[in-house]
């Protein structure tokens, strides 16, 4: 019975993800951004390596479009798929992520890396920063649709009679009011000298309320529709959408928030 309930939860999440992907790709789109200038390309090649961190049930290939954009801009880019697709304990995933960060730093010779994290990946990365001493290894942190203060989508699983997230530990931890989130959000949301940016969208099906995708204490919190009111971007769309990528690109160079509302 537990196995069937768990499968149902994963199916519901997957269905929502595919629905948002369809909305994000309904119009013809060229996934390749405008070519970077030689100067910008050289600067990116010399910049921190970028780790794209996946979310719940997010296989690595789903983040290849984002990674391809970053590589096209000259960044040394890596994709981190959460252990067990992120279904397990978030602090445990964060400890595995800490090892991966060290491996990337060793292989590239970089003192610090930048992180672009989607959904649960943003919580894994934040736990690493706040509880595992990661601030010395990370220069910039960008989250995309991360339920920093929880989501009612996790709470509603219990409402539907499926128990406490049908036994999916990460889902339990992303429930509004969970002990995990209470600990993660106690005190300073943005420790260290890391530059924090969060990106969210009003059409996010999995982070409700969407205001829970922000962090406090000095982060740059960007709502796409505050700049581009007609832009429709779903949860998975945050890693596919051209406008969202222009915000990521700006955050990685410490630039002002200037989304391109027409970007493909």
Tab-separated table of C-alpha atoms in Angstrom:
chain	number	residue	atom	x	y	z
A	1	UNK	CA	0.000	0.000	0.000
A	2	UNK	CA	2.788	2.443	0.895
A	3	UNK	CA	4.532	1.673	-2.381
A	4	UNK	CA	1.346	2.392	-4.341
A	5	UNK	CA	0.832	5.689	-2.482
A	6	UNK	CA	4.427	6.733	-3.082
A	7	UNK	CA	4.063	5.954	-6.762
A	8	UNK	CA	0.908	8.068	-6.884
A	9	UNK	CA	2.667	11.081	-5.343
A	10	UNK	CA	5.571	10.797	-7.756
A	11	UNK	CA	3.104	10.467	-10.622
A	12	UNK	CA	1.249	13.612	-9.524
A	13	UNK	CA	4.493	15.557	-9.324
A	14	UNK	CA	5.647	14.254	-12.694
A	15	UNK	CA	2.316	15.155	-14.286
A	16	UNK	CA	2.587	18.706	-12.994
A	17	UNK	CA	6.134	18.972	-14.266
A	18	UNK	CA	5.217	17.750	-17.733
A	19	UNK	CA	2.246	20.100	-17.812
A	20	UNK	CA	4.455	23.072	-17.050
A	21	UNK	CA	6.983	21.908	-19.612
A	22	UNK	CA	4.272	21.872	-22.241
A	23	UNK	CA	3.204	25.401	-21.351
A	24	UNK	CA	6.761	26.613	-21.489
A	25	UNK	CA	7.421	25.128	-24.932
A	26	UNK	CA	4.076	25.756	-26.608
A	27	UNK	CA	5.525	28.510	-28.781
A	28	UNK	CA	8.402	27.804	-31.177
A	29	UNK	CA	11.631	28.519	-29.367
A	30	UNK	CA	15.306	28.439	-30.196
A	31	UNK	CA	17.092	27.145	-27.058
A	32	UNK	CA	20.344	28.854	-28.054
A	33	UNK	CA	20.832	32.335	-26.575
A	34	UNK	CA	22.297	35.192	-28.516
A	35	UNK	CA	26.056	34.637	-28.924
A	36	UNK	CA	28.181	36.204	-26.257
A	37	UNK	CA	30.724	38.800	-27.258
A	38	UNK	CA	34.367	37.637	-27.263
A	39	UNK	CA	34.972	39.697	-24.140
A	40	UNK	CA	31.991	38.191	-22.332
A	41	UNK	CA	32.949	34.685	-23.438
A	42	UNK	CA	36.486	35.132	-22.128
A	43	UNK	CA	35.184	36.481	-18.830
A	44	UNK	CA	32.820	33.524	-18.414
A	45	UNK	CA	35.568	31.028	-19.189
A	46	UNK	CA	37.663	32.580	-16.418
A	47	UNK	CA	34.727	32.791	-13.998
A	48	UNK	CA	33.629	30.279	-11.407
A	49	UNK	CA	32.456	26.919	-12.696
A	50	UNK	CA	28.658	26.611	-12.492
A	51	UNK	CA	26.849	23.644	-10.975
A	52	UNK	CA	23.229	23.205	-12.073
A	53	UNK	CA	21.460	21.374	-9.236
A	54	UNK	CA	18.367	19.340	-10.100
A	55	UNK	CA	15.141	19.103	-8.142
A	56	UNK	CA	12.769	16.395	-6.939
A	57	UNK	CA	12.488	13.610	-9.539
A	58	UNK	CA	14.699	15.686	-11.830
A	59	UNK	CA	16.982	13.502	-13.930
A	60	UNK	CA	20.162	15.149	-15.155
A	61	UNK	CA	19.109	15.278	-18.807
A	62	UNK	CA	16.159	17.540	-17.890
A	63	UNK	CA	18.681	20.256	-16.997
A	64	UNK	CA	20.754	19.937	-20.143
A	65	UNK	CA	18.962	22.892	-21.849
A	66	UNK	CA	20.028	25.195	-19.002
A	67	UNK	CA	23.538	23.742	-19.006
A	68	UNK	CA	23.756	24.181	-22.785
A	69	UNK	CA	22.912	27.876	-22.472
A	70	UNK	CA	25.608	28.314	-19.845
A	71	UNK	CA	28.183	26.459	-21.933
A	72	UNK	CA	27.261	28.589	-24.960
A	73	UNK	CA	28.079	31.630	-22.826
A	74	UNK	CA	31.476	30.143	-21.999
A	75	UNK	CA	30.869	28.748	-18.513
A	76	UNK	CA	32.395	25.507	-17.321
A	77	UNK	CA	29.141	23.792	-16.404
A	78	UNK	CA	28.235	20.680	-14.433
A	79	UNK	CA	24.871	19.064	-13.673
A	80	UNK	CA	24.209	17.529	-10.253
A	81	UNK	CA	21.355	15.026	-10.033
A	82	UNK	CA	20.121	14.610	-6.459
A	83	UNK	CA	20.787	11.193	-4.899
A	84	UNK	CA	17.764	8.939	-5.267
A	85	UNK	CA	16.200	11.683	-7.406
A	86	UNK	CA	15.768	13.749	-4.271
A	87	UNK	CA	13.124	11.551	-2.624
A	88	UNK	CA	15.175	11.053	0.535
A	89	UNK	CA	16.378	13.198	3.417
A	90	UNK	CA	17.479	16.669	2.268
A	91	UNK	CA	20.413	17.040	4.729
A	92	UNK	CA	21.737	13.673	3.530
A	93	UNK	CA	21.513	14.905	-0.068
A	94	UNK	CA	23.314	18.085	1.012
A	95	UNK	CA	26.220	16.080	2.421
A	96	UNK	CA	26.532	14.247	-0.900
A	97	UNK	CA	26.380	17.597	-2.691
A	98	UNK	CA	29.230	18.895	-0.507
A	99	UNK	CA	31.405	16.039	-1.769
A	100	UNK	CA	30.449	16.848	-5.367
A	101	UNK	CA	31.352	20.527	-4.926
A	102	UNK	CA	34.790	19.484	-3.655
A	103	UNK	CA	35.215	17.225	-6.694
A	104	UNK	CA	34.348	20.044	-9.107
A	105	UNK	CA	36.715	22.416	-7.360
A	106	UNK	CA	39.507	19.833	-7.462
A	107	UNK	CA	38.966	18.993	-11.128
A	108	UNK	CA	38.808	22.621	-12.260
A	109	UNK	CA	41.260	24.174	-9.841
A	110	UNK	CA	38.635	26.743	-8.879
A	111	UNK	CA	38.554	28.087	-5.341
A	112	UNK	CA	34.803	28.689	-5.543
A	113	UNK	CA	31.899	27.620	-7.737
A	114	UNK	CA	28.523	29.170	-8.497
A	115	UNK	CA	25.255	27.291	-8.045
A	116	UNK	CA	22.062	27.472	-10.123
A	117	UNK	CA	19.550	25.268	-8.316
A	118	UNK	CA	16.020	24.252	-9.261
A	119	UNK	CA	13.214	23.451	-6.826
A	120	UNK	CA	14.368	21.057	-4.065
A	121	UNK	CA	17.934	21.519	-5.310
A	122	UNK	CA	17.803	25.024	-3.879
A	123	UNK	CA	17.068	23.634	-0.407
A	124	UNK	CA	19.849	21.063	-0.707
A	125	UNK	CA	22.264	23.825	-1.689
A	126	UNK	CA	21.071	26.186	1.045
A	127	UNK	CA	21.482	23.498	3.683
A	128	UNK	CA	25.031	22.969	2.446
A	129	UNK	CA	25.688	26.688	2.719
A	130	UNK	CA	24.081	27.185	6.114
A	131	UNK	CA	24.780	23.960	7.997
A	132	UNK	CA	27.778	22.340	6.294
A	133	UNK	CA	30.207	25.247	5.923
A	134	UNK	CA	29.609	25.674	2.199
A	135	UNK	CA	29.888	29.472	2.169
A	136	UNK	CA	33.656	29.238	1.667
A	137	UNK	CA	33.185	27.236	-1.535
A	138	UNK	CA	30.266	29.079	-3.188
A	139	UNK	CA	30.445	32.514	-4.781
A	140	UNK	CA	26.908	32.936	-6.119
A	141	UNK	CA	23.698	31.089	-5.349
A	142	UNK	CA	20.714	31.268	-7.699
A	143	UNK	CA	17.503	29.357	-6.950
A	144	UNK	CA	14.683	28.713	-9.412
A	145	UNK	CA	11.273	27.937	-7.944
A	146	UNK	CA	12.628	26.668	-4.630
A	147	UNK	CA	10.077	26.343	-1.776
A	148	UNK	CA	12.332	28.050	0.763
A	149	UNK	CA	9.423	28.422	3.184
A	150	UNK	CA	7.526	25.344	2.078
A	151	UNK	CA	4.648	24.634	-0.259
A	152	UNK	CA	0.985	23.775	0.199
A	153	UNK	CA	1.399	21.210	-2.563
A	154	UNK	CA	3.263	19.082	-0.042
A	155	UNK	CA	0.610	19.705	2.637
A	156	UNK	CA	-2.234	18.805	0.293
A	157	UNK	CA	-0.994	15.222	-0.050
A	158	UNK	CA	-2.122	14.609	3.518
A	159	UNK	CA	-5.398	16.391	2.783
A	160	UNK	CA	-6.024	13.912	-0.030
A	161	UNK	CA	-5.725	11.072	2.443
A	162	UNK	CA	-2.318	9.849	1.307
A	163	UNK	CA	-0.702	10.220	4.697
A	164	UNK	CA	2.377	12.315	5.379
A	165	UNK	CA	3.533	12.710	1.760
A	166	UNK	CA	3.051	8.939	1.313
A	167	UNK	CA	6.374	8.374	3.033
A	168	UNK	CA	8.451	10.558	0.692
A	169	UNK	CA	10.855	12.174	3.156
A	170	UNK	CA	11.787	15.189	1.027
A	171	UNK	CA	8.106	15.956	0.483
A	172	UNK	CA	7.550	15.887	4.246
A	173	UNK	CA	10.462	18.267	4.715
A	174	UNK	CA	9.085	20.699	2.122
A	175	UNK	CA	5.735	20.895	3.896
A	176	UNK	CA	4.962	24.343	5.284
A	177	UNK	CA	5.834	24.329	8.988
A	178	UNK	CA	8.121	21.285	8.839
A	179	UNK	CA	10.893	20.879	11.401
A	180	UNK	CA	13.443	20.856	8.575
A	181	UNK	CA	12.338	24.248	7.239
A	182	UNK	CA	12.077	25.709	10.732
A	183	UNK	CA	15.729	24.800	11.286
A	184	UNK	CA	16.900	25.934	7.844
A	185	UNK	CA	15.168	29.297	8.134
A	186	UNK	CA	16.139	30.039	11.726
A	187	UNK	CA	18.384	33.085	11.897
A	188	UNK	CA	20.133	34.428	8.806
A	189	UNK	CA	18.725	33.203	5.464
A	190	UNK	CA	21.829	34.307	3.570
A	191	UNK	CA	25.004	33.465	5.526
A	192	UNK	CA	28.500	34.283	4.363
A	193	UNK	CA	29.698	36.492	1.526
A	194	UNK	CA	27.703	34.530	-1.060
A	195	UNK	CA	25.540	36.600	-3.437
A	196	UNK	CA	22.016	35.159	-3.218
A	197	UNK	CA	19.388	35.447	-5.946
A	198	UNK	CA	15.971	33.777	-6.085
A	199	UNK	CA	13.794	33.578	-9.194
A	200	UNK	CA	10.092	32.745	-9.066
A	201	UNK	CA	7.012	32.806	-11.276
A	202	UNK	CA	3.329	33.374	-10.588
A	203	UNK	CA	2.424	30.278	-12.618
A	204	UNK	CA	4.448	27.876	-10.482
A	205	UNK	CA	2.171	24.866	-9.953
A	206	UNK	CA	4.332	23.235	-7.278
A	207	UNK	CA	5.401	26.150	-5.084
A	208	UNK	CA	2.295	27.637	-3.509
A	209	UNK	CA	2.161	30.336	-2.358
A	210	UNK	CA	4.776	31.536	-4.809
A	211	UNK	CA	6.003	34.072	-2.255
A	212	UNK	CA	7.533	31.168	-0.347
A	213	UNK	CA	10.181	30.926	-3.075
A	214	UNK	CA	12.070	33.948	-1.696
A	215	UNK	CA	14.675	34.301	1.041
A	216	UNK	CA	15.286	37.217	3.392
A	217	UNK	CA	18.294	39.103	4.731
A	218	UNK	CA	19.682	40.761	1.627
A	219	UNK	CA	18.965	38.380	-1.242
A	220	UNK	CA	17.886	39.640	-4.658
A	221	UNK	CA	14.397	38.153	-5.071
A	222	UNK	CA	13.083	38.329	-8.640
A	223	UNK	CA	9.483	37.724	-9.697
A	224	UNK	CA	9.500	37.272	-13.473
A	225	UNK	CA	6.040	38.812	-13.950
A	226	UNK	CA	7.048	41.967	-12.065
A	227	UNK	CA	9.177	42.770	-15.127
A	228	UNK	CA	7.387	40.753	-17.815
A	229	UNK	CA	3.658	40.644	-16.892
A	230	UNK	CA	2.652	38.620	-19.945
A	231	UNK	CA	5.345	35.970	-19.555
A	232	UNK	CA	3.890	32.556	-18.666
A	233	UNK	CA	6.432	30.283	-16.977
A	234	UNK	CA	5.667	27.109	-15.052
A	235	UNK	CA	7.759	25.237	-12.495
A	236	UNK	CA	9.845	23.194	-14.916
A	237	UNK	CA	9.677	26.099	-17.346
A	238	UNK	CA	12.033	28.003	-15.064
A	239	UNK	CA	14.906	25.878	-16.376
A	240	UNK	CA	13.750	26.107	-20.013
A	241	UNK	CA	12.544	29.693	-20.359
A	242	UNK	CA	14.715	32.294	-22.085
A	243	UNK	CA	13.600	35.188	-19.894
A	244	UNK	CA	14.432	33.221	-16.747
A	245	UNK	CA	17.844	32.476	-18.207
A	246	UNK	CA	18.569	36.163	-18.793
A	247	UNK	CA	18.024	36.708	-15.059
A	248	UNK	CA	20.374	33.811	-14.255
A	249	UNK	CA	22.959	35.211	-16.653
A	250	UNK	CA	22.803	38.615	-14.967
A	251	UNK	CA	23.085	37.115	-11.481
A	252	UNK	CA	26.245	35.225	-12.436
A	253	UNK	CA	27.997	38.490	-13.321
A	254	UNK	CA	26.573	40.476	-10.391
A	255	UNK	CA	24.636	42.610	-12.849
A	256	UNK	CA	21.371	44.503	-12.352
A	257	UNK	CA	18.048	42.713	-12.788
A	258	UNK	CA	17.193	43.339	-16.441
A	259	UNK	CA	15.177	40.419	-17.801
A	260	UNK	CA	14.730	40.150	-21.548
A	261	UNK	CA	10.974	39.625	-21.789
A	262	UNK	CA	11.216	38.477	-25.411
A	263	UNK	CA	14.058	35.985	-24.973
A	264	UNK	CA	13.444	32.512	-26.374
